[in-house]
Coordinates of C-alpha atoms and ligand atoms in Angstrom, one line a residue:
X1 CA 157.6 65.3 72.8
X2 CA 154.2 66.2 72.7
X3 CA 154.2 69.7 70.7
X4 CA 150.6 69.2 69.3
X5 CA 148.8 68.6 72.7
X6 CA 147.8 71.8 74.3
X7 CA 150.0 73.0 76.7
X8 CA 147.9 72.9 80.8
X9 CA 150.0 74.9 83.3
X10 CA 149.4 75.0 87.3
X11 CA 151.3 76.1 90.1
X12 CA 151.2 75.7 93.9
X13 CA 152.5 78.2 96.7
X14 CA 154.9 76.3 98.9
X15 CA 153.9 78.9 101.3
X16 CA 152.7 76.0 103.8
X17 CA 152.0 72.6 104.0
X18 CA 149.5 71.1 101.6
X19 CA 146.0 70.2 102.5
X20 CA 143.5 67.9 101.4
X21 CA 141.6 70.8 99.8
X22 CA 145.3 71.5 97.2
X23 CA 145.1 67.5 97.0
X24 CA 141.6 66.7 96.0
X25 CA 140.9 70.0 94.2
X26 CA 144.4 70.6 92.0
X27 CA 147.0 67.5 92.6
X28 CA 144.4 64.7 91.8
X29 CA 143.2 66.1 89.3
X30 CA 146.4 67.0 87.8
X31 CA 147.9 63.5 87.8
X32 CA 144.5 62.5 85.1
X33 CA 145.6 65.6 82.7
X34 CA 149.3 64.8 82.2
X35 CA 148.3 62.1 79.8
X36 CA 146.2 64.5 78.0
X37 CA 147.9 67.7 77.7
X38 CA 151.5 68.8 77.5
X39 CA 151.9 69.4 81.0
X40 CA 154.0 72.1 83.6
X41 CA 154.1 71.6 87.4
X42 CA 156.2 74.0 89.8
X43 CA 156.1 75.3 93.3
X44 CA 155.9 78.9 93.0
X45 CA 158.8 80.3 95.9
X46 CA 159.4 83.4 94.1
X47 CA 155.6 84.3 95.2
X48 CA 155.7 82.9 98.3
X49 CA 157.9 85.5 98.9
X50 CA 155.3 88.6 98.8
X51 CA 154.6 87.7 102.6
X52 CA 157.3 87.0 104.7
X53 CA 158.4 83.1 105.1
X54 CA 160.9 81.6 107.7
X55 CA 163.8 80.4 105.5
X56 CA 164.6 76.8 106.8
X57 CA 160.6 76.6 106.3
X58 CA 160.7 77.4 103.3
X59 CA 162.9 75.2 101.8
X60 CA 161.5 72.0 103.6
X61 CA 158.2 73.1 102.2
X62 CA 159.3 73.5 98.8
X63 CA 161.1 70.2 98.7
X64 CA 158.3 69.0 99.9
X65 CA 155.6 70.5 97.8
X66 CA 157.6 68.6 95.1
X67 CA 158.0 65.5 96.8
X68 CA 154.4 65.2 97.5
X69 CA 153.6 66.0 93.6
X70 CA 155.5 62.7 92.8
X71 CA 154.2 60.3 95.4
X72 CA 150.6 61.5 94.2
X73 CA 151.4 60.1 91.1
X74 CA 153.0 63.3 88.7
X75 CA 155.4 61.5 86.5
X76 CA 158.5 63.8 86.0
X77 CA 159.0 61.8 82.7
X78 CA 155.1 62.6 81.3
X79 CA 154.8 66.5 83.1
X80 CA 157.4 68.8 83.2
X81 CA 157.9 69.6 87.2
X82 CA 160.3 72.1 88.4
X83 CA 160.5 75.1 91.5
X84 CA 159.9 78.7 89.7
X85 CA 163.1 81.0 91.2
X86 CA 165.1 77.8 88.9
X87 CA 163.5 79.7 85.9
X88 CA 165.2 82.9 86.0
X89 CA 163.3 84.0 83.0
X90 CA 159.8 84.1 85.1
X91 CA 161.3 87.1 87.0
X92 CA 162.2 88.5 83.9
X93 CA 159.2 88.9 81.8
X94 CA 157.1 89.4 84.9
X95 CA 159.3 92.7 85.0
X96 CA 157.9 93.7 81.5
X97 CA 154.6 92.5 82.3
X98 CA 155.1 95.1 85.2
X99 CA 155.1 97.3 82.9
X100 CA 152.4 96.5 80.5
X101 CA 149.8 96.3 83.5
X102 CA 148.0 99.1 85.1
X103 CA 147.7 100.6 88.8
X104 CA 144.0 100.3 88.4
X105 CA 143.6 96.7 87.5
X106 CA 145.9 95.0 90.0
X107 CA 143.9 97.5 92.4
X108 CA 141.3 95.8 91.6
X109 CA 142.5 92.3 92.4
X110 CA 140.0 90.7 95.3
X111 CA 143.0 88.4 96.7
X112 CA 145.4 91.7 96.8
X113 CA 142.9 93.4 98.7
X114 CA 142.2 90.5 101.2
X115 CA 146.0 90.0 101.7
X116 CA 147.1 93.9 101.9
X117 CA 144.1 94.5 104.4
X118 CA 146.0 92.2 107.0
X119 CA 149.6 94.1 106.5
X120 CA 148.3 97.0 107.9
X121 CA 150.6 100.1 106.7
X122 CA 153.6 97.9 105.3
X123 CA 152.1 96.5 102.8
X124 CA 155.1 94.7 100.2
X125 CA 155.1 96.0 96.7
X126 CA 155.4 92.2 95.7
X127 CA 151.8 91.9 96.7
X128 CA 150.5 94.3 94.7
X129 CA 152.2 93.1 91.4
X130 CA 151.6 89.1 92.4
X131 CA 149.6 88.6 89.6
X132 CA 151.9 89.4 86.8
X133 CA 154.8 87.0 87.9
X134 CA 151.6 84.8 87.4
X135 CA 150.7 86.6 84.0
X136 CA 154.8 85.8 82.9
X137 CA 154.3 81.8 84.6
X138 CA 151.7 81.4 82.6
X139 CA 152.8 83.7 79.1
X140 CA 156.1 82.2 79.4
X141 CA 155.0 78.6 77.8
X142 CA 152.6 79.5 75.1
X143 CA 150.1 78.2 77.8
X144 CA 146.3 77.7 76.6
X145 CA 144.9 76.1 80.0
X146 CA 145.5 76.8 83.7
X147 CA 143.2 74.9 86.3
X148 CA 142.6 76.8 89.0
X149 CA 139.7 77.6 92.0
X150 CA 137.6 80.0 91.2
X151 CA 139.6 82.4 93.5
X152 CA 142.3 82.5 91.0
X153 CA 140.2 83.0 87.9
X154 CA 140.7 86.6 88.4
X155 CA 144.5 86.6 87.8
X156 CA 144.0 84.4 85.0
X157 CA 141.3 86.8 83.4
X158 CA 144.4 90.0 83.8
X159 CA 147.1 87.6 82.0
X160 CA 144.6 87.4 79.4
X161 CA 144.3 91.2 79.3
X162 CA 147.6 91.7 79.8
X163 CA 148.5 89.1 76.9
X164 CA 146.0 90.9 74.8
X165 CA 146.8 93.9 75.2
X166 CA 151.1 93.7 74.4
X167 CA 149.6 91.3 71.0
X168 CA 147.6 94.2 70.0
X169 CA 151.0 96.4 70.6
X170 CA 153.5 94.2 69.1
X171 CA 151.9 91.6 66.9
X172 CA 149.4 88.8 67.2
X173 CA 151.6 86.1 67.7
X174 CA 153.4 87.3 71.0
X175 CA 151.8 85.5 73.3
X176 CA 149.4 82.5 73.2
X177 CA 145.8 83.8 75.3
X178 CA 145.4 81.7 78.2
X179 CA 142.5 80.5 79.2
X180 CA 141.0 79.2 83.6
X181 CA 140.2 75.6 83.0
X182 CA 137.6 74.1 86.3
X183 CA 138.2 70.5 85.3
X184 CA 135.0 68.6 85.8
X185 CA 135.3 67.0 88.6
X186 CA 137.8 69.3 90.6
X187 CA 136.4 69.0 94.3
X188 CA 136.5 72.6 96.0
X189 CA 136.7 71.6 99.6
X190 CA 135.7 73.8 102.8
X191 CA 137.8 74.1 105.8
X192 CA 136.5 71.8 108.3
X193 CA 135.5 74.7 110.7
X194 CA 133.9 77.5 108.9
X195 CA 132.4 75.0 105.5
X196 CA 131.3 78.2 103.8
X197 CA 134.5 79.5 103.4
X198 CA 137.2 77.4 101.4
X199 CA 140.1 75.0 103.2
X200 CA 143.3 77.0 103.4
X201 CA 146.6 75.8 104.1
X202 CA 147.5 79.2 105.9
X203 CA 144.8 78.9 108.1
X204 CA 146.0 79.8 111.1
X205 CA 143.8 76.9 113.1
X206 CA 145.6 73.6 112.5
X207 CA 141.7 72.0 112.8
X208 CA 140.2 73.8 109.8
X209 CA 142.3 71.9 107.5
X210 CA 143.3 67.9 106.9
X211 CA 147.1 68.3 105.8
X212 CA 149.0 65.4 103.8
X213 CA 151.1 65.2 106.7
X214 CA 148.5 64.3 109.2
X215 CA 148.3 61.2 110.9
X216 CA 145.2 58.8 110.7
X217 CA 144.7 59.5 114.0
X218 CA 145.0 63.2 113.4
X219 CA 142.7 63.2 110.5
X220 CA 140.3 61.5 112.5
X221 CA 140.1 63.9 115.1
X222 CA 139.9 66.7 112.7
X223 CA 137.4 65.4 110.6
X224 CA 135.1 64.2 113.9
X225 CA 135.3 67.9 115.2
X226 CA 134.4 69.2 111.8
X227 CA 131.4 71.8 111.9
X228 CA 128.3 70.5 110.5
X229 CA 124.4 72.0 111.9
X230 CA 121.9 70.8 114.0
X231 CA 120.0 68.4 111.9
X232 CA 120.0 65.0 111.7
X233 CA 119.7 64.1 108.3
X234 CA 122.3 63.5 105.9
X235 CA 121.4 65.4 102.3
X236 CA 123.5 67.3 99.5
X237 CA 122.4 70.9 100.2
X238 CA 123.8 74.5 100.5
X239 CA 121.9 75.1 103.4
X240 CA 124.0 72.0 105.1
X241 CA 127.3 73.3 103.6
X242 CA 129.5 71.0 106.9
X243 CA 127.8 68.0 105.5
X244 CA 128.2 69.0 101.9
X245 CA 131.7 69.3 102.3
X246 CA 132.4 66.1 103.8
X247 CA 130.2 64.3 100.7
X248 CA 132.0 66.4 98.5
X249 CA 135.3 64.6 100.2
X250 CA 134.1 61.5 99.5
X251 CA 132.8 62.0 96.0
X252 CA 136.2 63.0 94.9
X253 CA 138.0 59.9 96.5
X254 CA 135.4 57.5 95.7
X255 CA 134.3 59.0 92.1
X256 CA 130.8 58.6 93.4
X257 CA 127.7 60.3 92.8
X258 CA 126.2 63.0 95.4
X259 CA 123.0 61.1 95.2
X260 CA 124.2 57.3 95.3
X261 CA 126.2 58.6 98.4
X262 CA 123.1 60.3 100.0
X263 CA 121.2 57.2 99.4
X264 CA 124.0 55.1 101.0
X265 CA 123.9 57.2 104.4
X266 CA 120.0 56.9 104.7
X267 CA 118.6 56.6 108.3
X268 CA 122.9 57.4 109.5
X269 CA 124.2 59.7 111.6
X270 CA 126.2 62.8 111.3
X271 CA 128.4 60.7 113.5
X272 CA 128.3 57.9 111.0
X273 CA 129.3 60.2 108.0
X274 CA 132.2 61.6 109.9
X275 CA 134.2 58.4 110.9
X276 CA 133.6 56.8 107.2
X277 CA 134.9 60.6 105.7
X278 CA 138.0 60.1 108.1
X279 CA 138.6 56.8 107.0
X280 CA 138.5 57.1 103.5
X281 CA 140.8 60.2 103.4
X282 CA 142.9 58.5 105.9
X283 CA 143.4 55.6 103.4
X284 CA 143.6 57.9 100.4
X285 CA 146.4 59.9 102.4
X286 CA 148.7 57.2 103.7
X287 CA 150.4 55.7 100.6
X288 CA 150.6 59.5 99.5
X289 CA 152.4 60.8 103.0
X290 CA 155.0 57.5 103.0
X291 CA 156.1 58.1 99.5
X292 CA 156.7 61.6 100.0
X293 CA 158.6 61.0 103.1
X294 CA 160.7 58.6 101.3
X295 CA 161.1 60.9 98.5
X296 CA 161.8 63.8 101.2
X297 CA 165.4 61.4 102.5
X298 CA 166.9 61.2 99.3
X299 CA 167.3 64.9 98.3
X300 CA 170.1 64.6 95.7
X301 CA 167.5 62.3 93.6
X302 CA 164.9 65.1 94.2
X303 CA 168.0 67.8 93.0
X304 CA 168.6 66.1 90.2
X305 CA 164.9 65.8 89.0
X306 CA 164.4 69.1 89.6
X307 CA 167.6 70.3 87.8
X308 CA 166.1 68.6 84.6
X309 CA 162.8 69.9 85.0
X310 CA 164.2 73.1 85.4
X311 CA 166.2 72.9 82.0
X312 CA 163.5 71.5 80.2
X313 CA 161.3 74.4 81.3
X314 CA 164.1 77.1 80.7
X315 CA 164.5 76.2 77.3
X316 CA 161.3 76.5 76.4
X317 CA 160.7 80.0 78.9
X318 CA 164.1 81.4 76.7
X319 CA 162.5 80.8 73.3
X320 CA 159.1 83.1 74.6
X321 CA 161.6 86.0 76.5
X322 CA 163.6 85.9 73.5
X323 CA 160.9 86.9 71.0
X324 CA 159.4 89.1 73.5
X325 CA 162.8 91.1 74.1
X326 CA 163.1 91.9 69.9
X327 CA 159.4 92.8 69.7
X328 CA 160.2 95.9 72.6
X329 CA 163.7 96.3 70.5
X330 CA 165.9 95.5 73.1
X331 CA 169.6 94.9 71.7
X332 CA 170.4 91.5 71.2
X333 CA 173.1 89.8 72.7
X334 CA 172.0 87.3 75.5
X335 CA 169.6 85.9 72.7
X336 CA 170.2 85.5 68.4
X337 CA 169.2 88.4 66.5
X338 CA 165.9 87.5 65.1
X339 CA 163.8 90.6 63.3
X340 CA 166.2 93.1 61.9
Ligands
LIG401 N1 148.5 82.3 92.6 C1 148.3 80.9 92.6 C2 147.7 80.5 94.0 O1 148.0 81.1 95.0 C3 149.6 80.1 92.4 C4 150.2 80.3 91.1 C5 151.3 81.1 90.8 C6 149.7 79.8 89.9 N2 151.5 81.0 89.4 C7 150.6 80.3 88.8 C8 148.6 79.0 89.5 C9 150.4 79.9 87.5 C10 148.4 78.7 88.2 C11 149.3 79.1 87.2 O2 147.0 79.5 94.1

């Protein structure tokens, strides 16, 4: 065991299928930091949950959320990867970090707003208290990083609050005080038809995004019909954000520089640009979409993995709800008597 590496959290909502954009900016990067950090991978179903999700498309997703972790190279024996609702204690202390947060501060929560705007006058309690199931995945294993986009810093800052706030109530040493980690070289990548606005995997047009399941032939199409501008010349710039975005894909499979890539596509075309962006992700994608559909006909194997990652995460979740349950004075019983 690896008790004195830091312990690096991330999640994933199995909401959809994954793009390129949860590949290049999370999974890759992820598959580098399990040799570095004590590492914990799950598909998050219970938050899937705050919008409404087709069952049978649910499951597949999940499974395959999973799936697709191991074929990008996750190693269930160096990162500990299991699906949340397995964990029954993350619905449990997300309860008492229910009620340690305030109406005010999850009101304040840009992604709550964005997604209760579109509900109209129904809008599901669950989406107003998202972020502290997040707060309890993330308190729950003494967790000091959490990679995330920038549009998830947010949540991360009100775990920290949150975390802070019940240490100041109940002793220092409740809970460890997370931290967002932006690993160096995580890619954020556009969607392919609006480039100043980030790739989505619930984006309802099928062309703004390149998903893992996509065929070469698909990504080819998608990536040809991406939006750039009306220039001509290929340079890294904000006011070109189409053609940034497709560098930006390419630094992150090649590990290139911005400039050496500029320098490589001097006198090309946009044209040029597009069909060697499609064929790089193509190749990138293909080993990743077999494996996982391998993976994806053997569920039992993928049960049983996920049964030990689940047990290896519970026992560590129990130790955290335990000591959290005698600081607010509950009666033992489920867990040992520890402070009286
Ligand atoms: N809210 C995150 C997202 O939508 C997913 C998530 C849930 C998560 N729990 C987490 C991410 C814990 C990091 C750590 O992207």
């Amino acid at each position: 065991m690896s008790a004195q590496k830091a312990v690096l959290l991330s999640a994933v909502q199995p909401s959809n299928r994954l793009t390129v954009g949860n590949y290049l900016g999370a999974l890759k990067n992820w598959v580098r930091l399990q040799n570095e950090y004590d590492c914990l991978f799950f598909a998050v179903d219970l938050h899937t949950i705050t919008l409404r999700q087709d069952p049978k498309a649910l499951r597949e997703q999940t499974y395959r959320a999973i799936a697709t972790y191991i074929a990008a190279g996750i190693d269930p024996a160096k990162a500990t990867l299991f699906i949340q609702s397995h964990v029954p204690e993350h619905a449990e202390l997300a309860w008492v970090l229910t009620c340690f947060s305030y109406m005010g501060e999850l009101n304040r929560m840009t992604q709550y707003k964005d997604k209760s705007a579109k509900e109209g006058s129904n809008i599901p309690a669950g989406l107003f208290i998202y972020p502290t199931l997040m707060a309890s995945d993330i308190l729950l294993y003494g967790t000091k990083l959490v990679p995330v986009g920038s549009d998830q810093k947010q949540h991360v800052e009100l775990t920290r609050d949150i975390a802070i706030r019940m240490n100041n109530i109940y002793g220092g040493d409740l809970f460890v005080v997370p931290e967002p980690f932006i690993p160096p070289s995580g890619a954020r990548i556009m969607s392919l038809q609006d480039p100043t606005s980030k790739m989505s995997k619930s984006d309802p047009d099928p062309n703004s995004a390149v998903y893992l399941t996509d065929t070469e032939d698909q990504i080819l199409k998608k990536v040809k019909r991406a939006v750039t501008d009306s220039g001509t010349e290929i340079t890294y710039e904000d006011t070109k954000p189409g053609v940034k975005n497709l560098l930006d894909i390419q630094a992150a499979i090649t590990g290139k520089s911005h400039p050496e890539l500029v320098s490589s596509y001097a006198g090309k075309m946009y044209g040029h640009l597009k069909v060697e962006t499609a064929q790089l992700l193509a190749q990138e994608l293909a080993p990743i979409r077999t494996k996982t559909d391998e993976l994806l006909k053997d569920l039992s194997y993928l049960d049983k993995l996920l049964q030990d990652g689940a047990e290896a995460a519970r026992s560590r979740a129990q130790v955290t709800l335990a000591r959290v349950y005698d600081r607010l004075g509950f009666v033992p019983g489920r867990y040992p008597r520890r402070s009286f």
